[in-house]
Coordinates of C-alpha atoms (C1' of nucleotides) in Angstrom, one line a residue:
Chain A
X186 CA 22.5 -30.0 -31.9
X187 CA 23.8 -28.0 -28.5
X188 CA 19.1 -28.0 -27.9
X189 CA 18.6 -25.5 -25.2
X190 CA 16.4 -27.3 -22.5
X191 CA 18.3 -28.1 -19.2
X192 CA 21.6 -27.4 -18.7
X193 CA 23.5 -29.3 -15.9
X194 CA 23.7 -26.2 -13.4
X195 CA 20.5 -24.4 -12.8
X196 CA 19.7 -21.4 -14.4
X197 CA 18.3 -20.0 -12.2
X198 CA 17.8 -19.1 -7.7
X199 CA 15.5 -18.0 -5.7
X200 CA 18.6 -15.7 -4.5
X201 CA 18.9 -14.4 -8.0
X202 CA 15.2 -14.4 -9.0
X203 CA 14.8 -12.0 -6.1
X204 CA 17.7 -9.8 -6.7
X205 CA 17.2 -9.3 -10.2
X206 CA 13.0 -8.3 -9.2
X207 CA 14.3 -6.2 -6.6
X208 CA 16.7 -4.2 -9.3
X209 CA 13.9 -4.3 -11.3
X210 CA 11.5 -2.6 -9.0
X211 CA 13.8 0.1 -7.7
X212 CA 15.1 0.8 -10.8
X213 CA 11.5 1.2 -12.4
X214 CA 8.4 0.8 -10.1
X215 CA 6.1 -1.9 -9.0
X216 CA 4.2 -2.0 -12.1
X217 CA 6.9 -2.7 -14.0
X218 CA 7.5 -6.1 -12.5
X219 CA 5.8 -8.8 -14.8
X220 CA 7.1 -12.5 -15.1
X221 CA 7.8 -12.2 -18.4
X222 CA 9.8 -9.3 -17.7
X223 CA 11.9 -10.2 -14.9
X224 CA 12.6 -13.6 -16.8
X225 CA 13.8 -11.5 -19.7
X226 CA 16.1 -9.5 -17.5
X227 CA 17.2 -13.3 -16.6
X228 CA 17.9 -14.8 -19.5
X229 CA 15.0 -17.3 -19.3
X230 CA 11.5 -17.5 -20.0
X231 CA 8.2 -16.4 -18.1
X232 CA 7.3 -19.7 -17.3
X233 CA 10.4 -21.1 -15.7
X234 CA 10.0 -18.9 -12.7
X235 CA 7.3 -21.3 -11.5
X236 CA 9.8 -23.4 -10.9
X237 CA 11.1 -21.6 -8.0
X238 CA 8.2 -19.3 -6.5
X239 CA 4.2 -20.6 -6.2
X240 CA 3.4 -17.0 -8.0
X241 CA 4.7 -13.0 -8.7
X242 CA 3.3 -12.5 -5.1
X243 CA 5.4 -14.9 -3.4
X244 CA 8.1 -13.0 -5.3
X245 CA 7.2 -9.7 -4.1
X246 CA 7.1 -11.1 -0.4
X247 CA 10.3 -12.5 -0.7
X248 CA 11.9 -8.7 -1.8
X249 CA 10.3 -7.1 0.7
X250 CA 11.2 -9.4 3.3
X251 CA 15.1 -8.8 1.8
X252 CA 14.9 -5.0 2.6
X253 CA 13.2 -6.1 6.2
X254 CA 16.6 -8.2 6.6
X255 CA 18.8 -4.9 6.4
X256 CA 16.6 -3.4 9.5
X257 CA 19.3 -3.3 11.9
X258 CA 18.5 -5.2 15.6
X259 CA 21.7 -4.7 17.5
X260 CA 19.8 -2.4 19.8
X261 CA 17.4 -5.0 20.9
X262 CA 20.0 -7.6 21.9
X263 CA 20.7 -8.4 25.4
X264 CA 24.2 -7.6 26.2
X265 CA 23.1 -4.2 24.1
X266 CA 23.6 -1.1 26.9
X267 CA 20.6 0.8 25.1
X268 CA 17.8 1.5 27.0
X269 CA 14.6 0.6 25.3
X270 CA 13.9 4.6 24.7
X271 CA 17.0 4.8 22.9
X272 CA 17.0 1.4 21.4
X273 CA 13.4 2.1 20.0
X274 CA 14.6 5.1 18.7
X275 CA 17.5 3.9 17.1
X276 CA 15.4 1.3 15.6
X277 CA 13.0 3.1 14.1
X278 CA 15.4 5.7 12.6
X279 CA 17.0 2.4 10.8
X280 CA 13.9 0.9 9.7
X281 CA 13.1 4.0 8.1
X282 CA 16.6 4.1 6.4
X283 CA 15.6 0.5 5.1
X284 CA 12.3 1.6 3.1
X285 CA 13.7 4.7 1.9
X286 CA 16.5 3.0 0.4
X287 CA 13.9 1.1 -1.5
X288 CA 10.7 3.4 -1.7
X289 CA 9.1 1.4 -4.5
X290 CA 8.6 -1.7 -2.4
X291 CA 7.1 -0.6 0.9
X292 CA 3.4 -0.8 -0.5
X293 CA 4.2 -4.1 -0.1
X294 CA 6.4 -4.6 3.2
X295 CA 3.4 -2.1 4.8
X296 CA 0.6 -4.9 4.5
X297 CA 2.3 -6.1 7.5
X298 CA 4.8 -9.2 8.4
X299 CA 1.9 -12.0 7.1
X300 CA 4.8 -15.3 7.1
X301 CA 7.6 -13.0 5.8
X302 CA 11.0 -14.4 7.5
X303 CA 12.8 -11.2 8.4
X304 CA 9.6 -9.4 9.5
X305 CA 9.1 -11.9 11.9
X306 CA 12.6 -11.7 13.5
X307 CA 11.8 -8.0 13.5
X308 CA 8.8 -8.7 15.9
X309 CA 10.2 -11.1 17.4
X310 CA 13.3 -9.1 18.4
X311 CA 11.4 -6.0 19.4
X312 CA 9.0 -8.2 22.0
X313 CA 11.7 -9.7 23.5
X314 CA 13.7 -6.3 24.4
X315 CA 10.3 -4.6 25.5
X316 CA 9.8 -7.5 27.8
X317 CA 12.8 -7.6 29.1
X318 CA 12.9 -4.1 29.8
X319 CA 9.9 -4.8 31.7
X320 CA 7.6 -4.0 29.5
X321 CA 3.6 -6.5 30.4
X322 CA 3.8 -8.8 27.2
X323 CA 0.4 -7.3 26.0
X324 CA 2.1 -3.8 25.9
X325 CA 5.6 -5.2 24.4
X326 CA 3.1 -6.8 21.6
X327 CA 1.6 -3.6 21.3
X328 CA 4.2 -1.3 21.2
X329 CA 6.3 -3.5 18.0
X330 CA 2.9 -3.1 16.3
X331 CA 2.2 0.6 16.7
X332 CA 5.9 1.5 15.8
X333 CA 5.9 -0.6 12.8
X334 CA 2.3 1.3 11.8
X335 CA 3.9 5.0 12.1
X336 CA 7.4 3.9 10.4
X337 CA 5.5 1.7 7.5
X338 CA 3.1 4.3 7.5
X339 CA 5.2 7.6 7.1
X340 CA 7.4 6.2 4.6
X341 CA 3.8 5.0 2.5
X342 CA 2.4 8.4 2.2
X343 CA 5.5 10.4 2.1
X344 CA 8.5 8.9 -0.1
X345 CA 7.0 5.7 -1.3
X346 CA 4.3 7.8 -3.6
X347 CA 5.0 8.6 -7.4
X348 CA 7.0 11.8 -8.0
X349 CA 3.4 13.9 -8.5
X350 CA 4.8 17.8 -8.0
X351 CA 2.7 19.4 -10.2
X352 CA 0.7 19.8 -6.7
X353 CA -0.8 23.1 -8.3
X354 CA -3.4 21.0 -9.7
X355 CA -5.8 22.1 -6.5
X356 CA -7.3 25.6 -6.4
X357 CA -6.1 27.1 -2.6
X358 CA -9.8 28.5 -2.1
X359 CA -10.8 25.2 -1.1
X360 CA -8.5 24.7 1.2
X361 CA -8.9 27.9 3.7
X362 CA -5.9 27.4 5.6
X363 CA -3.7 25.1 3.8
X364 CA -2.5 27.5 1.2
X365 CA 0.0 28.3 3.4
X366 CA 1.3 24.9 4.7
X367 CA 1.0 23.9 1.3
X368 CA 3.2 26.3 0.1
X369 CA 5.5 23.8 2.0
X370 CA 4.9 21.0 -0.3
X371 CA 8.1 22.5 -2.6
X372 CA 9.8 21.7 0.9
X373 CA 7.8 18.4 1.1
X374 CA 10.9 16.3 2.0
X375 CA 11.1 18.5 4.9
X376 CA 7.8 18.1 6.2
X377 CA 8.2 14.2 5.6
X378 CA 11.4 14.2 7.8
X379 CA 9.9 17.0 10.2
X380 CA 6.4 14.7 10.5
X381 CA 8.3 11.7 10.9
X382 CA 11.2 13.5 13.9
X383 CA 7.8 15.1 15.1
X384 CA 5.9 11.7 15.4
X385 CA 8.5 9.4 17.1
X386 CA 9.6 11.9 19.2
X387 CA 5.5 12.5 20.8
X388 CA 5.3 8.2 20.7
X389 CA 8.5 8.1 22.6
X390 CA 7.5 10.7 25.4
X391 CA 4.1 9.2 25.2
X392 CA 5.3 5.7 25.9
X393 CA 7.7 6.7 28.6
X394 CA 4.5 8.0 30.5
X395 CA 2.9 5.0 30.3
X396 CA 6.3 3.3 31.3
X397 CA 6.7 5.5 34.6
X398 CA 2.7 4.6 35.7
X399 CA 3.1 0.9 35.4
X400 CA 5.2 -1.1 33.6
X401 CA 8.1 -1.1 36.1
X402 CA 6.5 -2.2 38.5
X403 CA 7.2 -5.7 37.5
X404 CA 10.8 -4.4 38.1
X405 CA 12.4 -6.1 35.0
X406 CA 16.4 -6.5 35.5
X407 CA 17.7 -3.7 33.4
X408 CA 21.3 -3.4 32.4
Chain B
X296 CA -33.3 -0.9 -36.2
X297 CA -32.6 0.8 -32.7
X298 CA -28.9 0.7 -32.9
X299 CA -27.1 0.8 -30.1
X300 CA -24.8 4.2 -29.8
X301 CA -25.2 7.2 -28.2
X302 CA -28.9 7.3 -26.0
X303 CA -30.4 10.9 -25.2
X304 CA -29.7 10.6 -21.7
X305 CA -25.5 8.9 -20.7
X306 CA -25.4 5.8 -19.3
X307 CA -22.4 6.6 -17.5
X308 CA -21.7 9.9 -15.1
X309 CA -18.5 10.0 -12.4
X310 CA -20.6 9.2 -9.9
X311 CA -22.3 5.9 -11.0
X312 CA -18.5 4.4 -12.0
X313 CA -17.0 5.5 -8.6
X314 CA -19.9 4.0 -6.2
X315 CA -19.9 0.7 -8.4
X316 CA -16.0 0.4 -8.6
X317 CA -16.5 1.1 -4.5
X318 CA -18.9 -1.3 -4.1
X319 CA -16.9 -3.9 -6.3
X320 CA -13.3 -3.1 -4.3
X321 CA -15.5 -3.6 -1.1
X322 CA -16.5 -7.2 -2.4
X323 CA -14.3 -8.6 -4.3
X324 CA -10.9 -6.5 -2.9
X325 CA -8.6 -4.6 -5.2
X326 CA -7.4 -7.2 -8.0
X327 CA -10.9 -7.8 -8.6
X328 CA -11.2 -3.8 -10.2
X329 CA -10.6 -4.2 -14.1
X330 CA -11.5 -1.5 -16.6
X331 CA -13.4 -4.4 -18.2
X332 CA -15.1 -6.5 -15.3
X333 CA -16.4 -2.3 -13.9
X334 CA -17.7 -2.1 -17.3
X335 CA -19.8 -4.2 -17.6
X336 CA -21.2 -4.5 -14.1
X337 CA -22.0 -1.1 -15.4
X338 CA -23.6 -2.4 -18.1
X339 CA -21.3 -0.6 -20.8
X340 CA -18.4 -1.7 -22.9
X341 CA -14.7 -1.3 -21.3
X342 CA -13.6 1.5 -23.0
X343 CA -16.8 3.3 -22.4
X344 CA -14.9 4.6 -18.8
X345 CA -12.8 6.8 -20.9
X346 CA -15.2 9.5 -21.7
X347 CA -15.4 9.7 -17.9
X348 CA -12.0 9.4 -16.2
X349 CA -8.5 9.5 -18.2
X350 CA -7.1 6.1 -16.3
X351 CA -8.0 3.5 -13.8
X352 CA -5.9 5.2 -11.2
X353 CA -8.4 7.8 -12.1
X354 CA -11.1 5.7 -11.1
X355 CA -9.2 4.0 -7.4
X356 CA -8.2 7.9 -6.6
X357 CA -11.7 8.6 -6.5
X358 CA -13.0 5.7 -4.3
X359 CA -10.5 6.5 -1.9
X360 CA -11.1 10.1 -1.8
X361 CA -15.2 9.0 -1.1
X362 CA -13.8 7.1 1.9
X363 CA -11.8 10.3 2.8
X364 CA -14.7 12.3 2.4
X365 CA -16.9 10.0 5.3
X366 CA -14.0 10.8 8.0
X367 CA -15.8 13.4 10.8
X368 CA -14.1 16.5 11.1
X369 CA -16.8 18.3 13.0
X370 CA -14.5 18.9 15.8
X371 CA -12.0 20.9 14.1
X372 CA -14.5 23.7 13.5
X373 CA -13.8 26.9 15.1
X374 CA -17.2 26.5 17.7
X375 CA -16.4 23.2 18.5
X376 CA -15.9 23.0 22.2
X377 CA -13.4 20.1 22.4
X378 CA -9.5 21.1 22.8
X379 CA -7.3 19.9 20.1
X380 CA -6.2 16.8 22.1
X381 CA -9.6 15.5 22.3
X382 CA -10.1 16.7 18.9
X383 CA -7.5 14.6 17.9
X384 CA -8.4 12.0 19.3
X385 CA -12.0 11.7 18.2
X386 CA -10.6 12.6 14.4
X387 CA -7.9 9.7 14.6
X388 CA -11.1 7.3 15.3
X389 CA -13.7 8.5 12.9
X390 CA -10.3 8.2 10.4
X391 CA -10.0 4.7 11.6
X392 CA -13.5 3.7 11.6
X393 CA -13.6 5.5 8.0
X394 CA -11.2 2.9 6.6
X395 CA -12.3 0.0 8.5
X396 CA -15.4 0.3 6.9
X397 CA -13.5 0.0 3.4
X398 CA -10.4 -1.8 4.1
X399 CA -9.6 -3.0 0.8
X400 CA -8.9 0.7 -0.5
X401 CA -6.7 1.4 2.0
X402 CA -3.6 0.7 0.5
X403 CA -4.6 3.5 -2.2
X404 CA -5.4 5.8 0.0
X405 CA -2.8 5.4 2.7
X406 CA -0.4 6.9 -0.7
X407 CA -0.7 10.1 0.8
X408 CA -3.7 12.8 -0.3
X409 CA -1.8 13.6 -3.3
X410 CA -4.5 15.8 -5.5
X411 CA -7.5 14.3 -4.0
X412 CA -9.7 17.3 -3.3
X413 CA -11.4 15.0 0.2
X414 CA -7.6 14.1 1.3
X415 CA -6.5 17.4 1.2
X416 CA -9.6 18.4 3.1
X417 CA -8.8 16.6 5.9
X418 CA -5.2 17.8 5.7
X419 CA -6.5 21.5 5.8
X420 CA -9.4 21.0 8.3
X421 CA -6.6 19.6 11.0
X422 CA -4.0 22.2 9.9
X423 CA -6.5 25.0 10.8
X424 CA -7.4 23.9 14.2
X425 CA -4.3 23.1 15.3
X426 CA -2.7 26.4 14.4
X427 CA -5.9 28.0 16.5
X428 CA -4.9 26.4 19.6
X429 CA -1.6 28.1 19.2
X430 CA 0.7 25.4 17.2
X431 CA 3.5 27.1 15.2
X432 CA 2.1 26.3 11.7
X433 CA 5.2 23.9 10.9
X434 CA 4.5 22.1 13.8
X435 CA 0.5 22.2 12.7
X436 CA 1.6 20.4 9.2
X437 CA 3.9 17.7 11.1
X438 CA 0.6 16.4 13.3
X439 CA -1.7 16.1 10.5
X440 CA 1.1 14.5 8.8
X441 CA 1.7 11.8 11.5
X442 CA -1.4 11.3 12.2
X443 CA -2.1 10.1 9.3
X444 CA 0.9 8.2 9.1
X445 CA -0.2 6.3 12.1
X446 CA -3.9 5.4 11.2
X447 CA -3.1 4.8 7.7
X448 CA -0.2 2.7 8.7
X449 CA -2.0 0.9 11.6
X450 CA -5.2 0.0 9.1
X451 CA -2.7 -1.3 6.5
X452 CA -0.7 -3.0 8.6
X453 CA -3.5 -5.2 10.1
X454 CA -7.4 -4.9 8.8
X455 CA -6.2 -3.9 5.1
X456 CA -4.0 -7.6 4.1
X457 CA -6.2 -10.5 2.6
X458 CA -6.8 -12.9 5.3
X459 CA -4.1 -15.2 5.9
X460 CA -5.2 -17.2 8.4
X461 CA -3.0 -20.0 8.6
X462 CA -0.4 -18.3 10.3
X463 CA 0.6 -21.6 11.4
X464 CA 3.4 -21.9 8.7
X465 CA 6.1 -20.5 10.3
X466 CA 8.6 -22.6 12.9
X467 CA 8.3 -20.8 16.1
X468 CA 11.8 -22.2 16.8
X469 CA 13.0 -19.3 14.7
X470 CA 11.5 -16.4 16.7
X471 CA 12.7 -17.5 19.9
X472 CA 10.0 -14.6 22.4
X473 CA 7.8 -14.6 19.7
X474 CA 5.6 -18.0 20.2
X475 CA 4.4 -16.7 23.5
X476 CA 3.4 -13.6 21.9
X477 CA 2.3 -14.8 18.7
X478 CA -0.2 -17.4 19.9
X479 CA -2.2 -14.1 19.9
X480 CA -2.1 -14.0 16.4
X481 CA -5.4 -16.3 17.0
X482 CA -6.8 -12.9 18.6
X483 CA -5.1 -10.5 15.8
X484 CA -7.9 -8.4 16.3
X485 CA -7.6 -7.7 19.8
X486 CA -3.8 -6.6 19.3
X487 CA -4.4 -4.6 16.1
X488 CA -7.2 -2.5 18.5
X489 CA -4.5 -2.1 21.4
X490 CA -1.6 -1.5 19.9
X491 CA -3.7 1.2 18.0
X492 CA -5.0 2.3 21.7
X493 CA -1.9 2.5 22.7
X494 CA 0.1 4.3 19.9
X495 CA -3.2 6.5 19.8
X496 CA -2.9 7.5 23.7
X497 CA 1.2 7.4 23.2
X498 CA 1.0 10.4 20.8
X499 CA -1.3 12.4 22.1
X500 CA 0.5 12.2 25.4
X501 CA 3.8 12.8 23.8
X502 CA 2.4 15.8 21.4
X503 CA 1.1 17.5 25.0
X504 CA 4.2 17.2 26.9
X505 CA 5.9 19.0 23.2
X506 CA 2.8 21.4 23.5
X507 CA 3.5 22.6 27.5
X508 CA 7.1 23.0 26.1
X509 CA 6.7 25.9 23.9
X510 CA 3.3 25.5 21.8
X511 CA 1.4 28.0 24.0
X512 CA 4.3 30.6 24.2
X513 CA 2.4 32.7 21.8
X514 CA -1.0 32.3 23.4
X515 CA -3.1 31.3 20.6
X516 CA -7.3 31.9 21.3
X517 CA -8.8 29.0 22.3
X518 CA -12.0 28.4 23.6
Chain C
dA156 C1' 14.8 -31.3 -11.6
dC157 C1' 14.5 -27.4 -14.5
dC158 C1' 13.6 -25.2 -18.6
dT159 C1' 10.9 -24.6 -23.1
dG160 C1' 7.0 -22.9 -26.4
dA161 C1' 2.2 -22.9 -26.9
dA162 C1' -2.0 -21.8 -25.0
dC163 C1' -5.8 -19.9 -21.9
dA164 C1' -8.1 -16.3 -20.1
dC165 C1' -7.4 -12.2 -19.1
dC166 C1' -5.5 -7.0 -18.8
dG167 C1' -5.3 -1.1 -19.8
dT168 C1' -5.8 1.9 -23.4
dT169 C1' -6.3 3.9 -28.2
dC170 C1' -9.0 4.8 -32.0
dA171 C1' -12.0 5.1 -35.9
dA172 C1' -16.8 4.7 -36.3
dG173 C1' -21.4 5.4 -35.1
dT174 C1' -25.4 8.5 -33.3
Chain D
dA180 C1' -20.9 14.2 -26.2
dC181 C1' -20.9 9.5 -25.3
dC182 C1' -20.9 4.9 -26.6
dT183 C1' -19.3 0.9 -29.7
dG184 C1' -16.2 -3.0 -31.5
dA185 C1' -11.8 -4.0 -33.1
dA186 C1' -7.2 -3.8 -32.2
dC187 C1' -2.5 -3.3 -29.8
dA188 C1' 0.6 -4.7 -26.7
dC189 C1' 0.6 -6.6 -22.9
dC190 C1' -0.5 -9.7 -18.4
dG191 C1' -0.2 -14.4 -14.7
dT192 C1' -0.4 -19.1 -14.9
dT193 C1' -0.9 -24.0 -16.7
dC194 C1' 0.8 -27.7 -19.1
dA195 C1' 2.7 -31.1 -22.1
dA196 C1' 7.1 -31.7 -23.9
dG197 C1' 12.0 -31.9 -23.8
dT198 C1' 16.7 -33.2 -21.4

DNA sequence: ACCTGAACACCGTTCAAGT
DNA sequence: ACCTGAACACCGTTCAAGT
């Protein structure tokens, strides 16, 4: 009696399927994310998980697109009295805050938006403060692109890589001068967070240029 | 008779496994890349890879560094004529074209040099140059450290995902500026190349006005 | 509708065995 | 030294069957 088959509640969400995989793959790594394994940390089997999600990508997506939902947008709304320097800024600092909260995901939140949810509304958000700050649309397009490929692509090849410090593994006398930048990689955190201060600092001057030259022209209202 | 085993000459050398693997990631993308399918489009048996490399990973580390190894870094030598913000610049798009060429090992090789011998090549080639036109050497690691954030970021970000083509599936309802902007996703190309223009041009601008600052305070040689 | 076990066609890697 | 087949402990996904 009591045959285990379906039970009058479901067993199982996409909500919980995702928060359990997104545990799972902070707690232990990409690679250790199989069906059969996240099912097992659900109580169910591998199977039943096509009941909710097409495949173990679609689960992926839908993780990554939860850490895109914790990005915080405030600056880009329109009663916001940022200026989209400092809104940029701001945003980027907090994107960055997302992905290194969960480092083991980003792999899969860098391949780009694709139909994810949340990194749409992150686009979408970005656009429409650039244009209103006067930005041409091509440029506002442009410039929610380029930031997400420096943020997306700092936190990839700094924090998102395994744990490999046995770095002596290279002999210094093939690498003339980097023996003593190198000597930095015990410091490697720091050249991640100096890199990353360095980078959006030189896209943020860079952009303002090309603000000054010609974008307010169009003389957007600005708060 | 003539058992198969051990011939005089090996079937198998680094080289061989690391252009086929290449050539099969190129055509078939990364999920195509088993131990066994490799195998025996080498015409060996799976396990046969052993004797050569100690994992997979092995193997994908070493057709990313190949890629690594094609980027130009001619204009970091110390008779090149061209000043590090053209150098720079002309690195950034060999890097770029580099990966273009093999977009489906990008997301390997966008993990940061790590060991590879090529990766940290590149890493050392920039470091030296910039330190020559009178960068303080921390400053030298940051800008080979974002630049590769950006191009690595920008090439996984747009030419590295599979093609998803029918972009169609989202409600444009939800992403209230972003339909007008979006409807460009038809031309995805065209905004990949400009936002990549743009963020290119944004820091190198930004990275000079840093450089007028206090770079050249210590009057570094240059030619 | 939602879960099950069984099954299919795979994986990466180890290892004793061969030459 | 370098390759083999067999084996281990896994995979993602499909599907008929159960309630």
């Amino acid at each position: 009696m009591c045959a285990m088959a379906r039970p009058r509640k479901p067993l199982l969400s996409r909500d919980r399927i995702v928060e359990t995989a997104g545990a799972l793959v902070d707690a232990e790594g990409l690679a250790a994310l199989s069906t059969r394994r996240l099912a097992a940390e659900l109580g169910v089997s591998g199977p039943s998980l096509y009941n909710h999600f097409r495949t173990k990508d679609e689960i992926l997506d839908a993780v990554a697109d939860a850490v895109s939902a914790k990005i915080d947008l405030s600056m880009f709304e329109e009663d916001d009295p940022r200026d989209w320097r400092t809104a940029l800024h701001d945003w980027a600092l907090s994107y960055r805050a997302a992905l290194a909260d969960h480092p083991q995901i980003v792999p899969v939140l860098a391949q780009g938006p694709g139909r994810r949810p949340a990194g749409l509304k992150v686009a979408d958000a970005v656009f429409g403060a650039m244009v209103r700050a006067g930005w041409p649309p091509a440029q506002a397009t442009h410039i929610g692109a380029l930031m997400r490929y420096f943020v997306t692509g700092s936190a990839l090849g700094s924090f998102a890589r395994g744990f490999v410090d046995d770095e002596t593994a290279y002999d210094p006398a093939d690498y003339p001068h980097l023996g003593q930048a190198h000597r930095l990689a015990e410091h490697r955190e720091k050249v991640d967070e100096g890199a990353f201060a360095t980078g959006l600092r030189a896209l943020l001057d860079g952009l303002g240029t090309q603000y000054e030259r010609h974008a307010h022209v169009s003389g957007g209202a600005e708060a």
